[in-house]
XYZ file of C-alpha atoms in Angstrom:
369
model
C -40.698 -54.562 -33.745
C -42.198 -53.541 -37.191
C -40.508 -55.023 -40.299
C -40.814 -52.347 -43.467
C -41.374 -54.959 -46.571
C -39.751 -53.870 -49.871
C -42.764 -54.219 -52.149
C -40.860 -57.041 -54.012
C -40.272 -60.256 -52.831
C -37.634 -61.030 -55.015
C -34.703 -59.438 -52.680
C -30.896 -61.396 -52.569
C -29.085 -60.905 -50.287
C -25.368 -60.477 -51.152
C -23.120 -60.230 -48.326
C -23.049 -59.887 -44.915
C -21.188 -58.022 -42.668
C -20.686 -59.638 -39.124
C -19.704 -56.930 -36.797
C -16.033 -56.192 -37.445
C -13.382 -54.992 -34.799
C -14.369 -51.195 -34.215
C -11.323 -49.529 -35.675
C -9.602 -45.823 -33.614
C -11.629 -43.778 -37.337
C -14.081 -43.895 -39.498
C -14.838 -43.040 -42.894
C -17.254 -40.793 -43.201
C -18.038 -40.076 -47.251
C -18.823 -35.960 -47.843
C -21.397 -37.120 -50.420
C -23.643 -38.824 -47.769
C -23.426 -36.692 -44.827
C -24.519 -33.633 -47.651
C -27.526 -35.729 -49.789
C -28.703 -37.373 -46.140
C -27.541 -35.031 -43.296
C -28.797 -31.562 -44.212
C -31.171 -29.875 -41.922
C -31.459 -27.387 -45.459
C -33.448 -30.739 -46.966
C -34.596 -32.921 -44.019
C -34.892 -30.536 -40.963
C -36.589 -33.246 -38.703
C -32.939 -34.213 -38.007
C -32.792 -32.008 -35.188
C -35.705 -34.092 -33.769
C -33.552 -37.785 -34.859
C -32.292 -39.956 -32.482
C -28.854 -40.140 -31.270
C -28.734 -43.917 -32.045
C -28.294 -42.905 -36.304
C -25.746 -41.751 -35.877
C -23.753 -44.950 -33.659
C -25.688 -47.375 -36.279
C -24.172 -45.259 -38.941
C -20.555 -44.998 -37.621
C -21.189 -49.103 -36.366
C -22.415 -49.630 -40.127
C -18.744 -47.561 -41.313
C -16.890 -49.542 -38.861
C -17.749 -52.487 -40.778
C -17.589 -52.238 -44.473
C -14.062 -49.929 -44.396
C -12.422 -52.376 -45.571
C -14.448 -52.984 -48.561
C -14.034 -48.538 -49.677
C -12.901 -47.766 -52.651
C -12.400 -44.799 -54.095
C -13.571 -44.720 -58.023
C -11.274 -42.485 -59.199
C -7.983 -44.605 -57.652
C -6.420 -47.106 -60.109
C -5.550 -49.177 -57.290
C -9.078 -49.629 -55.623
C -10.310 -50.442 -58.798
C -10.351 -54.920 -58.113
C -13.366 -53.747 -55.181
C -14.481 -51.524 -57.342
C -15.183 -54.187 -59.795
C -16.004 -56.579 -57.202
C -19.140 -54.248 -55.950
C -20.629 -54.375 -59.186
C -19.330 -57.422 -60.044
C -21.814 -58.135 -56.595
C -24.641 -55.695 -55.152
C -24.837 -53.531 -59.001
C -25.988 -57.051 -61.175
C -29.841 -56.574 -60.229
C -32.160 -54.466 -58.749
C -32.838 -54.935 -54.850
C -29.828 -56.455 -54.014
C -29.536 -55.935 -50.342
C -26.434 -55.894 -47.816
C -27.181 -57.869 -44.396
C -25.627 -56.621 -41.173
C -25.837 -58.338 -37.687
C -24.267 -56.644 -34.758
C -24.021 -57.093 -30.820
C -26.473 -54.718 -29.044
C -24.174 -53.378 -27.015
C -22.370 -52.337 -29.973
C -24.334 -49.719 -29.871
C -25.944 -49.442 -26.422
C -23.093 -50.468 -23.582
C -26.458 -49.764 -21.684
C -28.464 -52.007 -23.761
C -31.010 -49.256 -23.687
C -33.432 -51.008 -27.213
C -35.738 -48.337 -26.291
C -32.691 -45.977 -28.530
C -32.029 -48.664 -30.717
C -35.392 -48.997 -32.245
C -35.833 -45.303 -32.613
C -32.439 -45.061 -34.310
C -33.791 -47.959 -36.481
C -36.752 -46.647 -37.360
C -35.794 -43.314 -38.199
C -33.054 -44.593 -40.997
C -36.280 -47.122 -41.657
C -38.192 -43.995 -42.697
C -35.607 -41.059 -44.366
C -34.956 -41.125 -47.748
C -38.003 -43.914 -48.025
C -39.012 -44.929 -51.752
C -37.214 -46.094 -55.083
C -33.970 -45.411 -55.978
C -32.037 -46.316 -58.917
C -28.527 -46.112 -60.002
C -26.609 -47.392 -62.922
C -23.670 -49.403 -62.685
C -20.646 -49.313 -64.657
C -22.757 -50.809 -67.928
C -24.613 -48.368 -67.801
C -27.684 -50.725 -66.863
C -30.878 -49.247 -63.980
C -30.187 -50.958 -61.004
C -33.409 -50.039 -59.077
C -34.559 -50.125 -55.127
C -36.248 -50.023 -52.372
C -36.092 -48.529 -49.269
C -35.327 -45.962 -46.374
C -30.810 -45.925 -45.473
C -31.580 -49.205 -43.997
C -34.720 -51.415 -44.268
C -35.955 -54.932 -42.379
C -34.157 -54.274 -39.458
C -35.502 -55.799 -35.943
C -33.847 -56.591 -32.751
C -33.586 -60.016 -30.460
C -32.626 -60.497 -27.861
C -28.606 -59.065 -27.113
C -29.054 -58.911 -31.257
C -29.891 -56.200 -34.674
C -30.097 -57.176 -38.062
C -30.914 -54.719 -40.903
C -30.688 -54.267 -44.415
C -28.691 -51.637 -46.857
C -29.724 -51.519 -50.407
C -27.412 -51.565 -53.150
C -28.067 -48.151 -53.661
C -27.204 -46.557 -50.231
C -24.207 -49.201 -49.965
C -22.519 -47.779 -52.930
C -23.257 -43.526 -51.497
C -21.173 -45.815 -48.303
C -18.257 -47.813 -49.972
C -18.132 -45.664 -52.644
C -15.615 -42.447 -51.264
C -14.372 -40.203 -53.817
C -14.073 -37.461 -51.003
C -14.726 -38.316 -47.515
C -13.891 -37.003 -43.480
C -12.190 -38.982 -40.241
C -13.938 -39.771 -37.686
C -12.844 -41.206 -34.180
C -15.334 -43.523 -34.454
C -15.664 -43.152 -30.402
C -16.890 -39.721 -30.846
C -20.384 -40.857 -31.728
C -20.701 -42.451 -28.225
C -19.050 -39.533 -26.512
C -21.374 -37.174 -28.333
C -25.193 -37.074 -26.392
C -27.446 -34.824 -28.654
C -28.067 -35.504 -32.567
C -27.307 -31.167 -32.624
C -23.796 -31.365 -31.544
C -23.298 -34.290 -34.321
C -24.683 -32.484 -36.876
C -21.792 -30.060 -35.894
C -19.652 -32.280 -35.896
C -20.108 -33.631 -39.335
C -20.393 -30.343 -40.739
C -16.886 -29.358 -38.836
C -15.059 -31.887 -40.585
C -15.906 -30.785 -43.406
C -14.814 -26.854 -42.679
C -11.746 -25.751 -44.630
C -8.548 -24.755 -42.845
C -8.766 -21.021 -43.036
C -11.924 -21.642 -40.841
C -16.088 -19.930 -42.268
C -18.599 -17.557 -41.331
C -22.515 -18.321 -40.234
C -25.091 -15.751 -39.583
C -26.559 -16.689 -36.062
C -29.938 -15.449 -37.031
C -30.212 -16.541 -41.139
C -27.956 -20.272 -39.899
C -28.184 -21.894 -36.808
C -31.344 -19.909 -34.285
C -34.299 -21.071 -36.914
C -32.971 -23.804 -38.302
C -31.434 -26.142 -35.098
C -34.108 -24.299 -32.860
C -31.951 -22.040 -30.640
C -34.023 -20.126 -28.612
C -30.616 -17.836 -27.675
C -30.908 -14.211 -28.157
C -27.953 -13.391 -29.550
C -25.261 -14.600 -31.332
C -22.725 -14.566 -28.081
C -25.491 -15.765 -25.842
C -25.007 -18.933 -28.119
C -21.254 -18.873 -28.133
C -21.322 -18.694 -24.570
C -24.007 -21.761 -23.534
C -23.499 -23.949 -26.314
C -20.180 -23.715 -28.253
C -17.842 -23.226 -24.971
C -19.417 -26.659 -23.998
C -19.476 -28.076 -27.636
C -15.857 -27.199 -27.767
C -14.728 -28.782 -24.276
C -16.549 -31.580 -25.978
C -14.640 -32.405 -29.322
C -11.578 -31.091 -27.751
C -10.987 -34.138 -24.993
C -12.689 -37.059 -27.133
C -12.491 -36.012 -30.967
C -10.301 -36.132 -33.479
C -11.629 -31.731 -34.789
C -12.133 -29.583 -32.454
C -12.613 -25.422 -33.422
C -12.185 -22.315 -31.707
C -14.109 -19.067 -32.137
C -15.833 -15.210 -31.920
C -18.896 -13.454 -32.114
C -19.377 -10.205 -34.074
C -23.237 -9.185 -33.746
C -24.718 -11.872 -35.431
C -21.723 -13.205 -37.606
C -20.329 -16.112 -35.257
C -17.058 -16.781 -37.262
C -15.710 -20.662 -36.516
C -11.600 -21.780 -36.853
C -10.930 -25.699 -37.107
C -8.206 -27.331 -35.818
C -6.230 -30.452 -34.575
C -6.804 -32.015 -31.234
C -3.950 -32.891 -28.812
C -3.525 -36.014 -28.029
C -6.255 -38.996 -27.136
C -4.868 -41.096 -24.620
C -7.861 -44.023 -25.583
C -6.387 -43.409 -29.050
C -4.150 -46.376 -29.912
C -0.837 -44.904 -30.052
C -0.589 -45.594 -34.551
C -3.873 -43.541 -34.882
C -2.015 -40.521 -32.220
C 1.007 -40.798 -34.750
C -0.997 -40.330 -37.682
C -2.704 -37.720 -35.933
C 0.091 -35.983 -35.633
C 1.186 -35.664 -39.097
C -2.207 -34.213 -39.801
C -2.212 -32.133 -37.201
C 1.191 -30.655 -38.210
C 0.541 -30.468 -41.634
C -2.779 -28.572 -41.502
C -0.370 -26.323 -38.877
C 2.007 -25.620 -41.821
C -0.537 -25.451 -44.879
C -2.413 -22.740 -42.697
C 1.120 -20.424 -41.069
C 2.342 -20.406 -44.157
C 0.055 -20.605 -47.097
C 0.802 -23.683 -48.701
C -1.134 -25.084 -51.550
C -2.116 -29.071 -52.435
C 1.030 -29.917 -54.581
C 3.214 -28.813 -51.455
C 1.288 -31.151 -49.135
C 1.172 -33.986 -51.289
C 4.473 -33.497 -52.119
C 5.268 -34.038 -48.459
C 3.001 -36.608 -46.974
C 4.679 -38.321 -50.424
C 7.356 -38.439 -48.641
C 5.885 -39.439 -45.316
C 4.322 -42.331 -46.352
C 7.620 -43.854 -47.463
C 8.977 -43.853 -44.394
C 7.094 -42.246 -40.751
C 10.301 -41.662 -39.115
C 11.215 -38.869 -41.698
C 7.952 -37.130 -39.424
C 10.622 -36.638 -37.045
C 12.987 -35.030 -39.039
C 10.461 -32.633 -40.730
C 9.585 -31.417 -37.293
C 12.996 -31.397 -35.890
C 13.800 -29.493 -39.461
C 10.761 -26.671 -38.370
C 11.908 -25.884 -35.170
C 15.546 -25.650 -36.221
C 13.955 -23.025 -38.999
C 12.530 -21.241 -36.616
C 15.748 -20.804 -34.723
C 17.336 -19.858 -37.410
C 14.638 -16.923 -38.279
C 14.092 -15.818 -34.889
C 18.298 -15.185 -35.120
C 17.853 -12.726 -38.123
C 14.709 -11.606 -36.978
C 13.179 -12.083 -39.311
C 9.694 -13.844 -39.319
C 8.247 -17.141 -40.595
C 5.127 -16.183 -41.432
C 7.092 -13.969 -43.910
C 7.813 -16.772 -46.344
C 4.660 -18.477 -47.653
C 4.355 -21.242 -50.907
C 7.089 -21.994 -52.891
C 9.353 -19.213 -50.533
C 8.284 -21.579 -47.668
C 9.144 -24.738 -49.545
C 12.448 -23.376 -50.792
C 13.854 -22.507 -47.642
C 11.831 -25.647 -45.505
C 13.859 -27.761 -48.032
C 17.252 -26.395 -47.146
C 16.468 -26.468 -44.007
C 15.950 -30.240 -43.767
C 19.147 -31.024 -45.714
C 21.861 -29.339 -42.848
C 19.159 -30.685 -39.835
C 19.705 -34.472 -41.691
C 23.282 -33.676 -42.660
C 24.642 -32.764 -39.295
C 22.572 -35.733 -38.227
C 23.516 -39.574 -37.504
C 22.512 -40.582 -41.213
C 23.413 -37.777 -42.727
C 27.331 -39.075 -42.324
C 29.379 -40.749 -45.054
C 27.721 -42.001 -48.353
C 24.824 -41.206 -47.214
C 25.164 -37.837 -46.429
C 22.946 -36.569 -49.740
C 20.198 -39.181 -49.010
C 17.946 -36.387 -47.066
C 13.997 -36.386 -48.307
C 12.874 -34.188 -50.806
C 9.700 -31.678 -50.373
C 10.491 -29.682 -53.751
C 8.383 -30.797 -56.910
Protein backbone atom coordinates (compact mmCIF):
# COMPACT_ATOMS: atom_id res chain seq x y z
CA UNK A 1 0.00 0.00 0.00
CA UNK A 2 1.22 3.51 -0.74
CA UNK A 3 2.38 5.56 2.20
CA UNK A 4 1.54 9.26 2.29
CA UNK A 5 4.42 10.98 4.03
CA UNK A 6 4.20 14.25 5.90
CA UNK A 7 6.25 17.04 4.34
CA UNK A 8 8.10 17.29 7.62
CA UNK A 9 10.56 14.63 8.77
CA UNK A 10 10.07 15.77 12.36
CA UNK A 11 7.23 13.39 13.18
CA UNK A 12 6.74 12.74 16.88
CA UNK A 13 4.70 9.77 18.10
CA UNK A 14 3.39 10.71 21.52
CA UNK A 15 0.98 7.82 22.13
CA UNK A 16 0.41 4.30 20.87
CA UNK A 17 -3.04 2.70 21.06
CA UNK A 18 -2.65 -1.05 20.70
CA UNK A 19 -6.27 -2.20 20.33
CA UNK A 20 -8.44 -2.20 23.43
CA UNK A 21 -11.10 -4.82 24.02
CA UNK A 22 -14.24 -3.81 22.17
CA UNK A 23 -16.94 -2.14 24.25
CA UNK A 24 -20.68 -2.24 23.56
CA UNK A 25 -20.79 1.45 22.73
CA UNK A 26 -18.70 4.27 21.31
CA UNK A 27 -19.09 7.98 21.96
CA UNK A 28 -19.28 9.58 18.53
CA UNK A 29 -18.35 13.31 18.65
CA UNK A 30 -21.11 15.52 17.23
CA UNK A 31 -18.71 18.16 15.94
CA UNK A 32 -16.61 15.59 14.10
CA UNK A 33 -19.68 14.19 12.36
CA UNK A 34 -20.88 17.62 11.28
CA UNK A 35 -17.47 18.86 10.11
CA UNK A 36 -16.12 15.71 8.49
CA UNK A 37 -19.02 13.44 7.58
CA UNK A 38 -21.29 15.99 5.93
CA UNK A 39 -22.68 15.27 2.48
CA UNK A 40 -23.17 19.01 1.96
CA UNK A 41 -19.45 19.67 2.41
CA UNK A 42 -18.16 16.42 0.94
CA UNK A 43 -20.48 14.80 -1.66
CA UNK A 44 -17.93 12.05 -2.34
CA UNK A 45 -18.84 10.48 1.00
CA UNK A 46 -21.69 8.52 -0.59
CA UNK A 47 -19.04 6.63 -2.59
CA UNK A 48 -16.81 5.99 0.42
CA UNK A 49 -16.26 2.35 1.46
CA UNK A 50 -18.14 1.19 4.55
CA UNK A 51 -14.79 0.27 6.09
CA UNK A 52 -14.10 3.93 6.90
CA UNK A 53 -16.78 3.77 9.61
CA UNK A 54 -15.48 0.48 10.96
CA UNK A 55 -12.02 1.97 11.25
CA UNK A 56 -13.40 5.12 12.93
CA UNK A 57 -15.54 3.08 15.34
CA UNK A 58 -12.50 1.00 16.28
CA UNK A 59 -10.46 4.16 16.87
CA UNK A 60 -13.23 5.62 19.06
CA UNK A 61 -13.39 2.37 20.99
CA UNK A 62 -9.65 2.33 21.61
CA UNK A 63 -9.45 5.95 22.79
CA UNK A 64 -12.62 5.81 24.92
CA UNK A 65 -10.75 5.92 28.24
CA UNK A 66 -9.02 9.13 27.14
CA UNK A 67 -12.06 11.01 25.86
CA UNK A 68 -12.98 14.09 27.85
CA UNK A 69 -15.41 16.98 28.04
CA UNK A 70 -13.33 20.18 28.18
CA UNK A 71 -16.00 21.83 30.31
CA UNK A 72 -16.01 19.08 32.95
CA UNK A 73 -13.76 19.96 35.89
CA UNK A 74 -13.58 16.31 36.93
CA UNK A 75 -11.86 15.53 33.64
CA UNK A 76 -9.42 18.42 33.85
CA UNK A 77 -6.49 16.04 34.34
CA UNK A 78 -7.26 14.27 31.08
CA UNK A 79 -7.35 17.60 29.27
CA UNK A 80 -4.03 18.66 30.77
CA UNK A 81 -2.42 15.30 29.95
CA UNK A 82 -3.62 15.52 26.36
CA UNK A 83 -2.25 19.05 26.06
CA UNK A 84 1.08 17.96 27.53
CA UNK A 85 1.44 14.85 25.35
CA UNK A 86 0.11 16.04 22.01
CA UNK A 87 -0.25 19.82 21.94
CA UNK A 88 3.24 21.01 22.78
CA UNK A 89 4.69 20.81 19.25
CA UNK A 90 3.65 20.47 15.62
CA UNK A 91 3.56 17.18 13.71
CA UNK A 92 2.75 15.21 16.84
CA UNK A 93 0.80 12.01 16.29
CA UNK A 94 -0.74 9.01 18.02
CA UNK A 95 -0.18 5.59 16.48
CA UNK A 96 -2.97 3.02 16.21
CA UNK A 97 -2.36 -0.69 15.77
CA UNK A 98 -4.99 -3.40 15.59
CA UNK A 99 -5.78 -6.66 13.86
CA UNK A 100 -7.14 -6.96 10.36
CA UNK A 101 -9.93 -9.09 11.83
CA UNK A 102 -10.95 -6.17 14.05
CA UNK A 103 -12.18 -4.51 10.86
CA UNK A 104 -13.06 -7.52 8.70
CA UNK A 105 -13.62 -11.00 10.11
CA UNK A 106 -13.29 -12.32 6.55
CA UNK A 107 -9.91 -10.56 6.13
CA UNK A 108 -11.06 -8.38 3.27
CA UNK A 109 -7.70 -6.71 2.69
CA UNK A 110 -8.90 -4.88 -0.41
CA UNK A 111 -11.86 -3.34 1.41
CA UNK A 112 -9.68 -2.31 4.35
CA UNK A 113 -7.08 -0.78 2.02
CA UNK A 114 -9.78 1.26 0.26
CA UNK A 115 -10.99 2.51 3.65
CA UNK A 116 -7.50 3.49 4.77
CA UNK A 117 -6.80 5.27 1.50
CA UNK A 118 -10.06 7.20 1.71
CA UNK A 119 -9.31 8.35 5.27
CA UNK A 120 -5.78 9.36 4.26
CA UNK A 121 -7.18 11.65 1.58
CA UNK A 122 -10.21 12.91 3.53
CA UNK A 123 -9.61 16.51 4.73
CA UNK A 124 -5.99 16.22 3.58
CA UNK A 125 -3.91 19.38 4.08
CA UNK A 126 -2.36 21.58 6.73
CA UNK A 127 -4.36 21.98 9.94
CA UNK A 128 -3.68 24.21 12.89
CA UNK A 129 -5.07 24.65 16.36
CA UNK A 130 -4.09 26.44 19.57
CA UNK A 131 -3.01 24.75 22.76
CA UNK A 132 -3.97 26.00 26.21
CA UNK A 133 -1.02 28.39 26.25
CA UNK A 134 -2.20 29.97 22.99
CA UNK A 135 0.62 28.47 20.91
CA UNK A 136 -0.33 27.60 17.32
CA UNK A 137 0.17 23.89 16.63
CA UNK A 138 0.32 22.71 13.01
CA UNK A 139 0.06 19.26 11.48
CA UNK A 140 -0.27 17.89 7.98
CA UNK A 141 -2.31 15.05 6.51
CA UNK A 142 -5.77 13.58 6.29
CA UNK A 143 -7.84 12.02 9.05
CA UNK A 144 -5.16 9.31 9.22
CA UNK A 145 -1.59 9.18 7.92
CA UNK A 146 1.15 6.68 7.04
CA UNK A 147 -1.19 3.69 7.05
CA UNK A 148 0.03 0.20 6.29
CA UNK A 149 -1.25 -3.36 6.27
CA UNK A 150 0.95 -6.33 7.03
CA UNK A 151 -0.09 -9.93 7.58
CA UNK A 152 -2.89 -9.71 10.11
CA UNK A 153 -2.13 -6.17 11.30
CA UNK A 154 -3.14 -2.57 10.52
CA UNK A 155 -1.28 0.52 11.68
CA UNK A 156 -1.55 4.25 11.03
CA UNK A 157 -1.07 7.66 12.61
CA UNK A 158 -3.59 10.32 13.64
CA UNK A 159 -2.36 13.88 14.11
CA UNK A 160 -2.92 15.89 17.26
CA UNK A 161 -5.41 18.06 15.34
CA UNK A 162 -7.74 15.18 14.46
CA UNK A 163 -7.15 13.31 17.68
CA UNK A 164 -8.38 16.35 19.57
CA UNK A 165 -11.57 16.25 17.47
CA UNK A 166 -12.10 12.64 18.53
CA UNK A 167 -11.03 12.94 22.17
CA UNK A 168 -12.63 16.27 23.08
CA UNK A 169 -16.37 15.64 23.25
CA UNK A 170 -18.38 18.58 24.62
CA UNK A 171 -21.30 16.91 22.81
CA UNK A 172 -21.52 13.38 21.48
CA UNK A 173 -23.92 10.60 20.57
CA UNK A 174 -23.83 7.08 21.90
CA UNK A 175 -23.80 4.38 19.23
CA UNK A 176 -23.68 0.60 19.53
CA UNK A 177 -20.20 -0.44 18.45
CA UNK A 178 -21.38 -3.34 16.29
CA UNK A 179 -23.67 -1.14 14.20
CA UNK A 180 -20.77 -0.29 11.90
CA UNK A 181 -20.59 -3.99 11.03
CA UNK A 182 -24.33 -4.62 10.88
CA UNK A 183 -24.88 -1.85 8.33
CA UNK A 184 -23.71 -2.74 4.84
CA UNK A 185 -23.74 0.60 2.99
CA UNK A 186 -22.22 4.01 3.58
CA UNK A 187 -25.54 5.76 2.87
CA UNK A 188 -27.20 3.83 5.69
CA UNK A 189 -24.32 4.58 8.05
CA UNK A 190 -24.52 8.30 7.31
CA UNK A 191 -28.27 8.17 7.98
CA UNK A 192 -27.72 6.32 11.28
CA UNK A 193 -25.19 8.87 12.56
CA UNK A 194 -27.55 11.67 11.52
CA UNK A 195 -30.46 9.91 13.25
CA UNK A 196 -28.54 9.94 16.53
CA UNK A 197 -28.67 13.74 16.46
CA UNK A 198 -32.32 14.20 15.55
CA UNK A 199 -34.25 15.85 18.43
CA UNK A 200 -36.76 13.79 20.35
CA UNK A 201 -39.70 15.58 18.74
CA UNK A 202 -38.54 14.46 15.29
CA UNK A 203 -37.81 16.37 12.11
CA UNK A 204 -39.03 16.93 8.57
CA UNK A 205 -36.99 16.71 5.36
CA UNK A 206 -37.72 17.21 1.70
CA UNK A 207 -37.05 14.12 -0.39
CA UNK A 208 -36.24 16.12 -3.53
CA UNK A 209 -34.05 18.77 -1.87
CA UNK A 210 -32.43 16.90 1.01
CA UNK A 211 -32.18 13.28 -0.07
CA UNK A 212 -32.72 12.41 -3.73
CA UNK A 213 -29.96 14.44 -5.37
CA UNK A 214 -27.49 14.53 -2.48
CA UNK A 215 -27.58 10.78 -1.86
CA UNK A 216 -28.05 9.69 -5.47
CA UNK A 217 -31.43 7.97 -5.15
CA UNK A 218 -33.61 7.58 -8.25
CA UNK A 219 -37.02 6.89 -6.68
CA UNK A 220 -39.63 9.19 -8.16
CA UNK A 221 -41.41 9.96 -4.89
CA UNK A 222 -40.94 10.14 -1.14
CA UNK A 223 -43.44 7.30 -0.77
CA UNK A 224 -41.38 4.95 -2.94
CA UNK A 225 -38.20 6.00 -1.13
CA UNK A 226 -39.87 5.14 2.16
CA UNK A 227 -41.02 1.74 0.92
CA UNK A 228 -37.74 0.65 -0.67
CA UNK A 229 -35.17 2.38 1.54
CA UNK A 230 -36.53 3.60 4.87
CA UNK A 231 -38.62 0.52 5.67
CA UNK A 232 -35.78 -2.06 5.35
CA UNK A 233 -33.34 0.36 7.00
CA UNK A 234 -35.70 0.75 9.96
CA UNK A 235 -35.82 -3.05 10.29
CA UNK A 236 -32.01 -3.18 10.44
CA UNK A 237 -31.86 -0.43 13.06
CA UNK A 238 -34.64 -2.07 15.12
CA UNK A 239 -32.72 -5.34 15.22
CA UNK A 240 -29.18 -4.10 15.73
CA UNK A 241 -29.05 -0.45 16.81
CA UNK A 242 -29.61 1.54 19.96
CA UNK A 243 -31.79 4.02 18.06
CA UNK A 244 -34.31 3.56 15.27
CA UNK A 245 -37.16 5.55 13.81
CA UNK A 246 -40.72 5.69 12.57
CA UNK A 247 -41.55 7.70 9.49
CA UNK A 248 -44.43 9.03 7.46
CA UNK A 249 -44.66 10.79 4.12
CA UNK A 250 -46.90 13.55 2.85
CA UNK A 251 -46.19 14.62 -0.69
CA UNK A 252 -42.49 15.43 -0.88
CA UNK A 253 -42.06 15.70 2.89
CA UNK A 254 -40.70 12.86 5.02
CA UNK A 255 -41.35 12.99 8.77
CA UNK A 256 -38.75 11.16 10.89
CA UNK A 257 -39.57 10.23 14.49
CA UNK A 258 -36.59 8.71 16.37
CA UNK A 259 -36.92 6.33 19.30
CA UNK A 260 -34.65 4.16 21.40
CA UNK A 261 -34.79 0.48 20.59
CA UNK A 262 -35.77 -2.51 22.68
CA UNK A 263 -33.38 -5.12 24.07
CA UNK A 264 -30.56 -6.37 21.88
CA UNK A 265 -29.50 -9.94 22.86
CA UNK A 266 -25.92 -9.40 21.67
CA UNK A 267 -25.32 -6.52 24.09
CA UNK A 268 -24.02 -6.88 27.64
CA UNK A 269 -26.67 -6.70 30.42
CA UNK A 270 -25.21 -3.50 31.91
CA UNK A 271 -25.43 -1.72 28.58
CA UNK A 272 -28.99 -2.97 28.09
CA UNK A 273 -29.94 -1.63 31.54
CA UNK A 274 -28.49 1.77 30.67
CA UNK A 275 -30.34 1.71 27.37
CA UNK A 276 -33.63 0.93 29.14
CA UNK A 277 -33.10 3.96 31.34
CA UNK A 278 -32.32 6.13 28.32
CA UNK A 279 -35.38 4.80 26.52
CA UNK A 280 -37.69 5.50 29.45
CA UNK A 281 -36.31 9.00 30.01
CA UNK A 282 -36.87 9.71 26.32
CA UNK A 283 -40.47 8.45 26.63
CA UNK A 284 -41.22 10.62 29.65
CA UNK A 285 -39.54 13.62 28.05
CA UNK A 286 -41.60 13.43 24.88
CA UNK A 287 -44.90 12.40 26.48
CA UNK A 288 -44.82 14.97 29.26
CA UNK A 289 -42.91 17.78 27.57
CA UNK A 290 -40.09 17.68 30.08
CA UNK A 291 -37.23 20.16 29.95
CA UNK A 292 -33.53 19.49 30.42
CA UNK A 293 -33.75 20.45 34.11
CA UNK A 294 -36.44 17.80 34.69
CA UNK A 295 -34.45 15.06 32.95
CA UNK A 296 -31.28 16.03 34.80
CA UNK A 297 -33.04 15.83 38.17
CA UNK A 298 -34.15 12.27 37.37
CA UNK A 299 -30.72 11.33 36.00
CA UNK A 300 -29.13 12.59 39.19
CA UNK A 301 -30.95 10.14 41.44
CA UNK A 302 -30.46 7.32 38.95
CA UNK A 303 -26.74 8.03 39.02
CA UNK A 304 -26.71 7.56 42.77
CA UNK A 305 -28.56 4.24 42.69
CA UNK A 306 -29.53 2.46 39.47
CA UNK A 307 -32.00 0.32 41.48
CA UNK A 308 -34.03 3.48 41.88
CA UNK A 309 -35.08 2.99 38.27
CA UNK A 310 -37.22 0.01 39.31
CA UNK A 311 -39.04 2.21 41.83
CA UNK A 312 -39.58 4.95 39.24
CA UNK A 313 -40.97 2.45 36.73
CA UNK A 314 -43.39 1.05 39.30
CA UNK A 315 -44.37 4.55 40.43
CA UNK A 316 -45.16 5.61 36.88
CA UNK A 317 -47.35 2.54 36.34
CA UNK A 318 -49.19 3.40 39.56
CA UNK A 319 -49.59 6.97 38.38
CA UNK A 320 -51.14 5.84 35.08
CA UNK A 321 -53.54 3.50 36.90
CA UNK A 322 -54.59 6.26 39.27
CA UNK A 323 -55.28 8.71 36.44
CA UNK A 324 -57.29 6.14 34.49
CA UNK A 325 -59.51 5.52 37.49
CA UNK A 326 -60.20 9.25 37.63
CA UNK A 327 -60.81 9.37 33.85
CA UNK A 328 -57.82 11.63 33.35
CA UNK A 329 -55.20 11.58 30.61
CA UNK A 330 -51.54 11.27 31.57
CA UNK A 331 -50.62 13.55 28.68
CA UNK A 332 -52.55 16.39 30.33
CA UNK A 333 -49.73 16.61 32.87
CA UNK A 334 -46.66 18.25 31.40
CA UNK A 335 -43.47 19.88 32.65
CA UNK A 336 -43.54 20.98 36.28
CA UNK A 337 -47.09 19.70 36.77
CA UNK A 338 -46.05 16.19 35.78
CA UNK A 339 -42.92 16.26 37.96
CA UNK A 340 -44.94 17.31 41.02
CA UNK A 341 -47.51 14.58 40.45
CA UNK A 342 -44.83 11.99 39.69
CA UNK A 343 -42.99 12.94 42.90
CA UNK A 344 -46.11 12.30 44.96
CA UNK A 345 -46.55 8.92 43.33
CA UNK A 346 -42.88 8.02 43.96
CA UNK A 347 -43.34 8.88 47.63
CA UNK A 348 -46.51 6.79 47.95
CA UNK A 349 -45.09 3.79 46.07
CA UNK A 350 -41.93 3.86 48.17
CA UNK A 351 -43.71 4.13 51.51
CA UNK A 352 -46.03 1.18 50.89
CA UNK A 353 -43.04 -0.98 49.94
CA UNK A 354 -40.63 -2.85 52.18
CA UNK A 355 -37.99 -0.09 52.15
CA UNK A 356 -40.49 2.54 53.25
CA UNK A 357 -41.18 1.10 56.65
CA UNK A 358 -39.99 2.44 60.01
CA UNK A 359 -37.15 4.96 60.08
CA UNK A 360 -36.68 4.83 56.31
CA UNK A 361 -40.18 5.99 55.45
CA UNK A 362 -38.95 9.41 54.30
CA UNK A 363 -35.90 8.16 52.38
CA UNK A 364 -37.71 8.15 49.03
CA UNK A 365 -35.96 9.67 45.97
CA UNK A 366 -36.52 13.37 45.30
CA UNK A 367 -36.92 14.51 41.68
CA UNK A 368 -38.30 17.99 42.39
CA UNK A 369 -35.93 20.94 42.74
